[in-house]
Coordinates of C-alpha atoms in Angstrom, one line a residue:
M1022 CA 0.0 0.2 0.2
H1023 CA 1.0 3.4 -0.8
E1024 CA 0.4 6.7 1.0
V1025 CA -1.5 9.1 -0.9
R1026 CA -0.1 12.5 -1.2
S1027 CA -1.1 16.2 -1.3
F1028 CA -0.3 17.3 -4.5
D1029 CA -1.8 20.6 -5.5
P1030 CA -0.7 21.9 -8.6
Y1031 CA -3.6 24.4 -8.8
G1032 CA -3.1 25.9 -5.6
A1033 CA 0.2 25.2 -2.9
H1034 CA 2.5 23.9 -5.2
R1035 CA 1.2 25.9 -8.3
D1036 CA 4.1 28.3 -8.9
D1037 CA 6.6 25.5 -8.0
P1038 CA 6.0 22.1 -8.0
Y1039 CA 9.2 21.0 -8.7
S1040 CA 10.3 21.0 -5.0
F1041 CA 7.6 18.9 -3.8
L1042 CA 8.0 16.8 -6.8
A1043 CA 11.8 16.5 -6.1
D1044 CA 11.8 15.2 -2.3
I1045 CA 9.1 12.8 -3.0
G1046 CA 10.5 11.4 -6.1
E1047 CA 13.6 10.3 -4.2
T1048 CA 11.7 8.0 -2.0
E1049 CA 8.4 7.6 -3.9
P1050 CA 8.9 7.9 -7.6
V1051 CA 5.3 6.7 -8.3
F1052 CA 2.7 8.2 -6.3
Y1053 CA -1.3 8.6 -5.7
A1054 CA -2.7 12.4 -6.1
P1055 CA -6.2 12.5 -5.1
L1056 CA -7.1 15.8 -6.1
L1057 CA -6.0 14.7 -9.5
G1058 CA -7.3 11.2 -9.5
A1059 CA -4.3 9.9 -10.9
W1060 CA -1.1 7.9 -10.3
C1061 CA 1.5 10.5 -10.7
V1062 CA 4.6 9.2 -12.5
T1063 CA 8.1 11.3 -11.7
R1064 CA 11.0 9.1 -13.2
R1065 CA 12.5 9.9 -16.6
E1066 CA 12.6 6.0 -17.3
D1067 CA 9.7 5.1 -16.2
M1068 CA 7.4 7.6 -18.3
V1069 CA 9.6 6.8 -21.2
A1070 CA 8.8 3.1 -20.6
V1071 CA 4.7 3.9 -20.3
L1072 CA 5.1 5.9 -23.6
R1073 CA 6.7 2.9 -25.4
D1074 CA 4.1 0.3 -24.5
D1075 CA 1.1 1.9 -26.5
Q1076 CA -0.5 -1.5 -26.3
G1077 CA -0.6 -1.6 -22.5
F1078 CA -1.6 2.2 -22.3
S1079 CA -4.1 4.1 -23.7
A1080 CA -3.9 7.9 -25.0
R1081 CA -7.4 8.0 -25.3
D1082 CA -7.8 10.0 -21.8
H1083 CA -4.7 12.0 -21.9
N1084 CA -6.4 15.8 -20.9
P1085 CA -7.2 16.8 -17.8
R1086 CA -10.7 16.0 -16.1
P1087 CA -13.5 18.6 -14.7
A1088 CA -12.8 18.6 -10.9
A1089 CA -16.4 18.1 -10.8
A1090 CA -19.6 17.0 -12.4
L1091 CA -20.6 19.1 -15.3
P1092 CA -24.0 19.9 -16.2
E1093 CA -25.7 17.4 -18.1
D1094 CA -26.2 19.8 -21.1
V1095 CA -22.6 21.2 -20.7
S1096 CA -21.2 17.7 -20.4
R1097 CA -22.9 16.8 -23.5
M1098 CA -21.5 19.9 -25.7
F1099 CA -18.2 19.3 -24.2
R1100 CA -18.4 15.9 -25.7
T1101 CA -19.7 16.7 -29.2
W1102 CA -18.0 20.0 -30.0
R1103 CA -15.5 18.2 -32.8
G1104 CA -18.2 16.3 -33.7
A1105 CA -20.0 12.9 -32.7
D1106 CA -17.7 10.1 -31.9
A1107 CA -14.6 12.6 -33.1
V1108 CA -11.2 11.7 -31.6
A1109 CA -8.1 14.4 -32.1
V1110 CA -4.8 12.6 -33.0
G1111 CA -3.5 13.0 -29.5
S1112 CA -5.9 10.7 -28.4
L1113 CA -5.8 8.0 -31.0
D1114 CA -4.3 4.5 -30.3
P1115 CA -3.3 2.5 -32.6
P1116 CA -3.5 1.2 -35.2
E1117 CA -5.9 4.6 -36.1
H1118 CA -3.1 6.5 -34.7
A1119 CA -0.5 5.6 -37.3
R1120 CA -2.9 6.6 -40.4
V1121 CA -3.4 10.0 -39.3
R1122 CA -0.7 10.8 -37.9
E1123 CA 1.2 9.9 -41.4
V1124 CA -0.6 12.8 -43.5
L1125 CA -0.3 14.8 -40.4
N1126 CA 3.2 14.7 -40.2
A1127 CA 3.7 15.8 -43.7
G1128 CA 2.6 19.4 -43.1
F1129 CA 5.4 19.4 -40.3
T1130 CA 8.9 17.8 -42.1
P1131 CA 12.0 20.0 -42.1
A1132 CA 11.0 21.2 -45.7
R1133 CA 8.0 22.8 -44.8
V1134 CA 9.5 24.2 -41.7
R1135 CA 12.2 26.2 -43.6
A1136 CA 9.5 27.3 -46.2
F1137 CA 7.8 29.0 -43.3
E1138 CA 10.6 30.3 -41.6
P1139 CA 10.3 33.9 -43.8
T1140 CA 6.6 33.9 -42.4
I1141 CA 7.6 33.2 -38.9
R1142 CA 10.5 35.8 -39.1
A1143 CA 7.8 38.4 -40.3
I1144 CA 5.5 37.9 -37.3
A1145 CA 8.2 38.1 -34.9
T1146 CA 9.3 41.2 -36.4
D1147 CA 6.1 43.1 -36.7
L1148 CA 5.3 42.4 -33.0
V1149 CA 8.9 43.0 -31.2
E1150 CA 9.0 46.8 -33.5
R1151 CA 5.6 47.3 -31.7
A1152 CA 6.4 46.3 -28.2
A1153 CA 9.9 48.2 -28.7
V1154 CA 8.3 51.7 -28.3
L1155 CA 7.0 50.8 -24.6
T1156 CA 9.2 51.3 -21.9
E1157 CA 7.3 49.0 -20.0
F1158 CA 5.1 45.8 -20.7
D1159 CA 3.9 42.8 -20.3
F1160 CA 5.5 40.7 -22.4
I1161 CA 2.4 37.6 -22.4
S1162 CA -0.2 39.7 -23.5
A1163 CA 2.5 42.3 -25.8
F1164 CA 4.4 39.3 -27.5
A1165 CA 4.5 36.0 -26.7
V1166 CA 0.5 35.2 -27.0
P1167 CA -0.1 37.2 -30.0
Y1168 CA 3.0 35.9 -31.9
A1169 CA 1.9 32.1 -31.1
L1170 CA -1.3 32.6 -32.0
E1171 CA -0.8 34.3 -35.2
V1172 CA 2.2 31.7 -36.5
I1173 CA 0.2 28.8 -36.2
C1174 CA -3.5 30.3 -37.1
R1175 CA -1.1 32.1 -40.2
R1176 CA 0.2 28.2 -40.8
L1177 CA -3.2 26.6 -41.1
G1178 CA -4.9 29.1 -42.9
V1179 CA -7.2 30.7 -40.3
P1180 CA -8.5 34.0 -41.6
E1181 CA -7.4 37.1 -39.5
D1182 CA -10.5 37.7 -38.3
Y1183 CA -10.4 34.8 -36.4
Y1184 CA -7.4 35.0 -34.4
D1185 CA -9.0 36.7 -31.1
R1186 CA -11.5 34.1 -31.6
C1187 CA -9.7 31.3 -31.5
R1188 CA -7.8 32.7 -28.5
T1189 CA -11.1 33.0 -26.6
W1190 CA -12.3 29.2 -27.5
S1191 CA -9.0 28.1 -26.7
E1192 CA -9.7 29.8 -23.0
Q1193 CA -13.0 28.2 -23.0
R1194 CA -11.7 24.6 -23.4
I1195 CA -9.2 24.7 -20.5
E1196 CA -12.2 26.5 -18.5
L1197 CA -14.1 23.5 -18.7
M1198 CA -11.3 21.3 -18.4
M1199 CA -10.4 22.9 -15.2
S1200 CA -13.6 23.4 -13.8
Q1201 CA -14.2 23.2 -10.6
S1202 CA -17.3 22.3 -7.8
N1203 CA -17.6 26.2 -7.4
A1204 CA -17.7 26.8 -11.1
D1205 CA -21.3 29.0 -12.6
P1206 CA -23.0 26.8 -14.4
E1207 CA -24.5 29.7 -16.9
R1208 CA -20.7 30.5 -17.5
L1209 CA -20.3 26.6 -18.0
R1210 CA -22.7 26.7 -20.5
E1211 CA -21.2 30.1 -22.1
F1212 CA -18.1 28.3 -22.4
A1213 CA -19.6 25.2 -23.8
R1214 CA -21.5 27.1 -26.2
G1215 CA -18.1 28.9 -27.5
L1216 CA -16.6 25.2 -28.2
M1217 CA -19.6 24.2 -30.5
D1218 CA -19.2 27.3 -32.3
F1219 CA -15.4 26.4 -32.6
G1220 CA -16.0 23.0 -34.2
A1221 CA -18.7 24.6 -36.6
F1222 CA -15.7 27.0 -37.8
A1223 CA -13.2 24.3 -38.2
R1224 CA -15.9 22.4 -40.3
S1225 CA -16.7 25.3 -42.1
L1226 CA -13.2 26.9 -43.1
V1227 CA -12.1 23.0 -44.1
Q1228 CA -15.3 22.6 -46.1
E1229 CA -13.8 25.8 -47.9
R1230 CA -10.2 24.8 -48.3
L1231 CA -12.0 21.4 -49.7
A1232 CA -13.6 23.3 -52.7
A1233 CA -10.6 25.8 -53.1
P1234 CA -7.6 24.8 -51.9
Q1235 CA -5.1 27.6 -50.8
D1236 CA -1.2 27.7 -49.6
D1237 CA -1.9 26.4 -46.0
L1238 CA -1.8 23.2 -43.7
I1239 CA -5.3 22.6 -43.8
S1240 CA -5.2 22.1 -47.8
E1241 CA -2.5 20.4 -47.6
L1242 CA -4.3 17.7 -45.0
L1243 CA -6.8 17.7 -47.7
H1244 CA -5.3 17.9 -51.1
D1245 CA -1.4 16.5 -50.9
G1246 CA -0.7 13.8 -48.8
K1247 CA 2.2 11.6 -48.4
A1248 CA 1.9 8.7 -51.2
G1249 CA -1.7 10.3 -52.0
R1250 CA -2.6 9.5 -48.5
T1251 CA -5.1 12.4 -47.4
L1252 CA -7.6 12.7 -44.2
T1253 CA -11.2 13.0 -44.7
A1254 CA -12.8 16.6 -44.6
D1255 CA -14.4 15.3 -40.7
E1256 CA -10.8 13.9 -40.1
V1257 CA -9.3 17.7 -40.5
S1258 CA -11.9 19.1 -39.1
V1259 CA -11.1 17.4 -35.7
Q1260 CA -7.5 18.3 -35.8
V1261 CA -8.0 21.7 -36.4
P1262 CA -9.1 23.2 -33.1
T1263 CA -6.5 21.0 -31.1
L1264 CA -3.5 22.6 -33.6
I1265 CA -4.5 26.1 -32.6
F1266 CA -4.8 25.4 -29.0
A1267 CA -1.7 23.2 -28.6
G1268 CA 0.1 25.2 -31.4
H1269 CA 0.0 28.7 -29.9
M1270 CA -0.3 27.8 -25.8
T1271 CA 2.6 26.1 -25.5
C1272 CA 4.8 28.2 -27.5
A1273 CA 3.8 30.9 -25.8
E1274 CA 4.0 29.5 -22.3
A1275 CA 7.2 28.5 -23.2
L1276 CA 8.4 31.8 -24.8
G1277 CA 7.2 33.6 -21.4
T1278 CA 9.5 30.6 -18.8
I1279 CA 12.8 31.4 -21.4
L1280 CA 12.5 34.5 -20.9
Y1281 CA 12.0 34.8 -17.3
Q1282 CA 14.2 32.5 -16.4
Q1283 CA 17.6 34.1 -18.3
L1284 CA 16.6 37.5 -17.4
Q1285 CA 16.6 36.5 -14.0
S1286 CA 20.1 34.5 -14.4
P1287 CA 23.2 36.3 -13.2
G1288 CA 24.5 36.9 -16.7
G1289 CA 20.7 38.5 -17.8
W1290 CA 19.5 39.2 -21.0
A1291 CA 22.9 40.3 -22.2
E1292 CA 24.5 36.9 -22.2
V1293 CA 21.7 35.9 -24.9
V1294 CA 22.6 39.5 -27.0
D1295 CA 26.2 39.0 -27.3
R1296 CA 25.6 35.3 -28.1
T1297 CA 27.5 33.8 -24.9
I1298 CA 24.7 31.6 -24.6
A1299 CA 23.6 30.0 -28.3
V1300 CA 19.6 30.9 -29.4
R1301 CA 19.1 26.7 -29.6
D1302 CA 20.8 26.2 -25.8
L1303 CA 18.9 28.4 -24.6
V1304 CA 15.6 27.4 -26.1
E1305 CA 16.0 23.9 -25.0
E1306 CA 17.1 24.5 -21.7
G1307 CA 14.0 26.2 -21.2
L1308 CA 12.1 23.3 -22.7
R1309 CA 13.8 20.9 -20.0
F1310 CA 13.9 23.5 -17.0
D1311 CA 10.1 24.2 -16.8
S1312 CA 8.2 22.5 -20.1
P1313 CA 5.2 23.9 -21.1
L1314 CA 3.2 21.2 -20.6
A1315 CA 4.1 19.8 -17.4
G1316 CA 3.0 16.0 -18.0
M1317 CA 0.3 14.1 -19.7
Y1318 CA -2.4 11.6 -18.4
R1319 CA -2.0 7.6 -20.1
T1320 CA -5.2 5.1 -18.8
A1321 CA -3.6 1.2 -18.2
V1322 CA -5.6 -0.9 -20.0
R1323 CA -4.4 -4.1 -18.4
D1324 CA -2.9 -4.7 -14.6
V1325 CA 0.9 -3.2 -14.8
V1326 CA 3.8 -2.2 -13.0
V1327 CA 5.1 1.1 -13.2
G1328 CA 8.3 2.1 -11.0
G1329 CA 7.6 -0.8 -8.9
V1330 CA 3.9 -0.2 -8.2
H1331 CA 1.4 -2.4 -9.2
L1332 CA -1.7 -0.9 -10.9
A1333 CA -4.7 -2.3 -11.8
A1334 CA -6.7 -2.1 -15.3
G1335 CA -8.3 1.4 -15.6
S1336 CA -5.8 3.2 -13.7
R1337 CA -5.3 6.8 -14.4
L1338 CA -1.7 7.8 -14.7
L1339 CA 0.1 11.7 -15.0
L1340 CA 3.0 11.1 -16.5
L1341 CA 5.1 14.5 -15.3
Y1342 CA 7.1 15.5 -17.8
G1343 CA 8.9 18.7 -16.3
A1344 CA 9.7 16.3 -13.0
A1345 CA 11.9 14.3 -15.9
G1346 CA 13.5 16.9 -17.1
R1347 CA 14.8 17.7 -13.3
D1348 CA 15.6 13.9 -12.6
S1349 CA 18.5 13.9 -9.5
R1350 CA 19.6 10.5 -11.0
S1351 CA 20.6 12.2 -14.8
R1352 CA 23.7 14.3 -14.8
A1353 CA 21.9 15.9 -17.8
C1354 CA 19.1 17.1 -15.9
P1355 CA 20.8 20.0 -13.5
A1356 CA 18.7 21.1 -10.9
A1357 CA 19.5 24.8 -11.7
F1358 CA 18.6 26.7 -15.2
S1359 CA 21.5 26.1 -16.8
P1360 CA 21.7 27.2 -20.6
D1361 CA 25.6 27.2 -21.3
S1362 CA 26.0 23.7 -19.9
R1363 CA 24.5 22.0 -23.2
S1364 CA 23.1 20.0 -20.7
A1365 CA 19.3 19.8 -21.7
T1366 CA 17.4 17.0 -22.0
H1367 CA 13.8 16.5 -22.1
L1368 CA 10.1 15.1 -22.6
A1369 CA 8.5 18.6 -23.4
F1370 CA 7.5 17.0 -26.2
G1371 CA 6.7 13.8 -25.1
H1372 CA 8.1 10.3 -26.4
G1373 CA 7.4 7.3 -28.6
I1374 CA 4.3 7.3 -31.0
H1375 CA 2.7 10.4 -30.0
F1376 CA 6.1 12.4 -29.5
C1377 CA 5.0 16.1 -30.7
L1378 CA 4.6 16.5 -34.8
G1379 CA 4.8 19.7 -34.5
A1380 CA 8.4 19.6 -32.7
G1381 CA 10.5 21.3 -35.6
F1382 CA 7.8 23.6 -36.2
A1383 CA 7.9 25.0 -32.6
R1384 CA 12.0 24.6 -32.1
A1385 CA 12.4 26.8 -34.8
E1386 CA 9.4 29.2 -34.0
L1387 CA 10.9 29.6 -30.3
E1388 CA 14.1 30.4 -31.5
I1389 CA 13.3 33.0 -34.2
A1390 CA 11.4 34.7 -31.4
V1391 CA 14.1 34.6 -29.1
E1392 CA 16.8 36.0 -32.2
A1393 CA 14.5 39.1 -32.8
I1394 CA 13.9 40.2 -29.4
A1395 CA 17.3 40.0 -28.3
T1396 CA 18.5 42.0 -31.8
R1397 CA 15.5 44.7 -30.7
M1398 CA 15.6 44.8 -27.2
P1399 CA 19.1 43.9 -26.1
G1400 CA 18.9 46.1 -22.7
L1401 CA 16.0 44.0 -21.5
T1402 CA 15.3 43.2 -18.0
L1403 CA 12.6 42.7 -15.6
A1404 CA 10.5 45.3 -14.2
P1405 CA 10.6 46.0 -10.6
G1406 CA 7.8 43.9 -8.4
Q1407 CA 6.9 40.9 -7.1
P1408 CA 8.1 38.0 -9.2
P1409 CA 5.3 36.7 -11.8
H1410 CA 2.6 33.9 -10.8
H1411 CA 1.7 30.9 -13.0
R1412 CA -2.3 30.2 -13.7
P1413 CA -4.0 27.4 -11.9
V1414 CA -4.1 25.6 -15.5
F1415 CA -1.5 22.5 -14.9
P1416 CA -0.5 20.5 -16.3
L1417 CA -0.1 23.5 -18.6
R1418 CA 2.6 26.1 -17.2
A1419 CA 1.6 29.8 -18.2
L1420 CA 2.9 33.0 -16.4
T1421 CA -0.5 34.8 -15.9
E1422 CA 2.2 37.6 -17.0
L1423 CA 5.8 38.7 -17.3
R1424 CA 6.4 42.9 -16.6
V1425 CA 9.6 43.4 -18.8
R1426 CA 11.2 46.9 -19.6
Q1427 CA 13.3 48.3 -21.6

């Protein structure tokens, strides 16, 4: 029998879950957290073993669950907003996963990423120029979020008029996934109706590209699949909201972490400006030190043993990717933020068949953003005041704001 643990990443451990996880991980690398209704896995080797075993563990229920039962009408909309029985690629298990994933991968090949880099640079330059006239500003709202949102929307082919709505719909999805027992039912209904609109928008946009292809990812998925393989309109419609949601939120979160950690480090931003620290090393270290996706859920489909703990079929596991990046048993995972050590090793993009299909795209996006900021804002510093806090949206790691000045 193992003792349950009061791990609370929404409250007591919101800003720093890692101290708690490091302490408990030394003696109990797999522990049960009742608040999350899951067995938390903290060691890298155990996570990799789970992620490699796609026959023993299902990704079908990989997202956080609401802490309390949703009203029946809200629950129905939350289940069906993508379409009846629709499942995004991150929730698909073999063999269906491979077929969909193969087509999606073709949209994020190195060649596709390189071809899109000029567009990413133009977006970064434009937003940096806008922020450069400000003496002090919130980096999250002035750059990180609009940058990441525009990049993925431009890649997909989302009309500019819908950028803000895509952001709102993404936030509404978070609110439903993180719903607490004291949530206002009418607000939940508003969020659920927003998701219904999100799904309808995705289907409408896909139908437009089916009839009239353009130079964007949606058109590629419908018309230009590898070796003639494409997805149906319904299949593409299911993936679009996830690509928007994950594509902008994790990038914005990573940028916030990277900037914050380097600005408060002894060398400060000057080490990035003068290239004492390589941009690529800084990005990888930011992903390791505080992964924008701190974890992902899996469900055991049979009785299993993880980290020496026997778990029954149906057990829910939370693989804490962020904790893996600070695994004390690995010399490549230092406790401190150290981009100059070239020691970064992480699971920020996952592992196995569900490894992030946009990892190369995200790396390019992050590096281009850091380069643009370093070029135009060489004197950037943290603004005086209290350190920033994180939003209660675990396993996402999102700063509420990051005040900087130049």
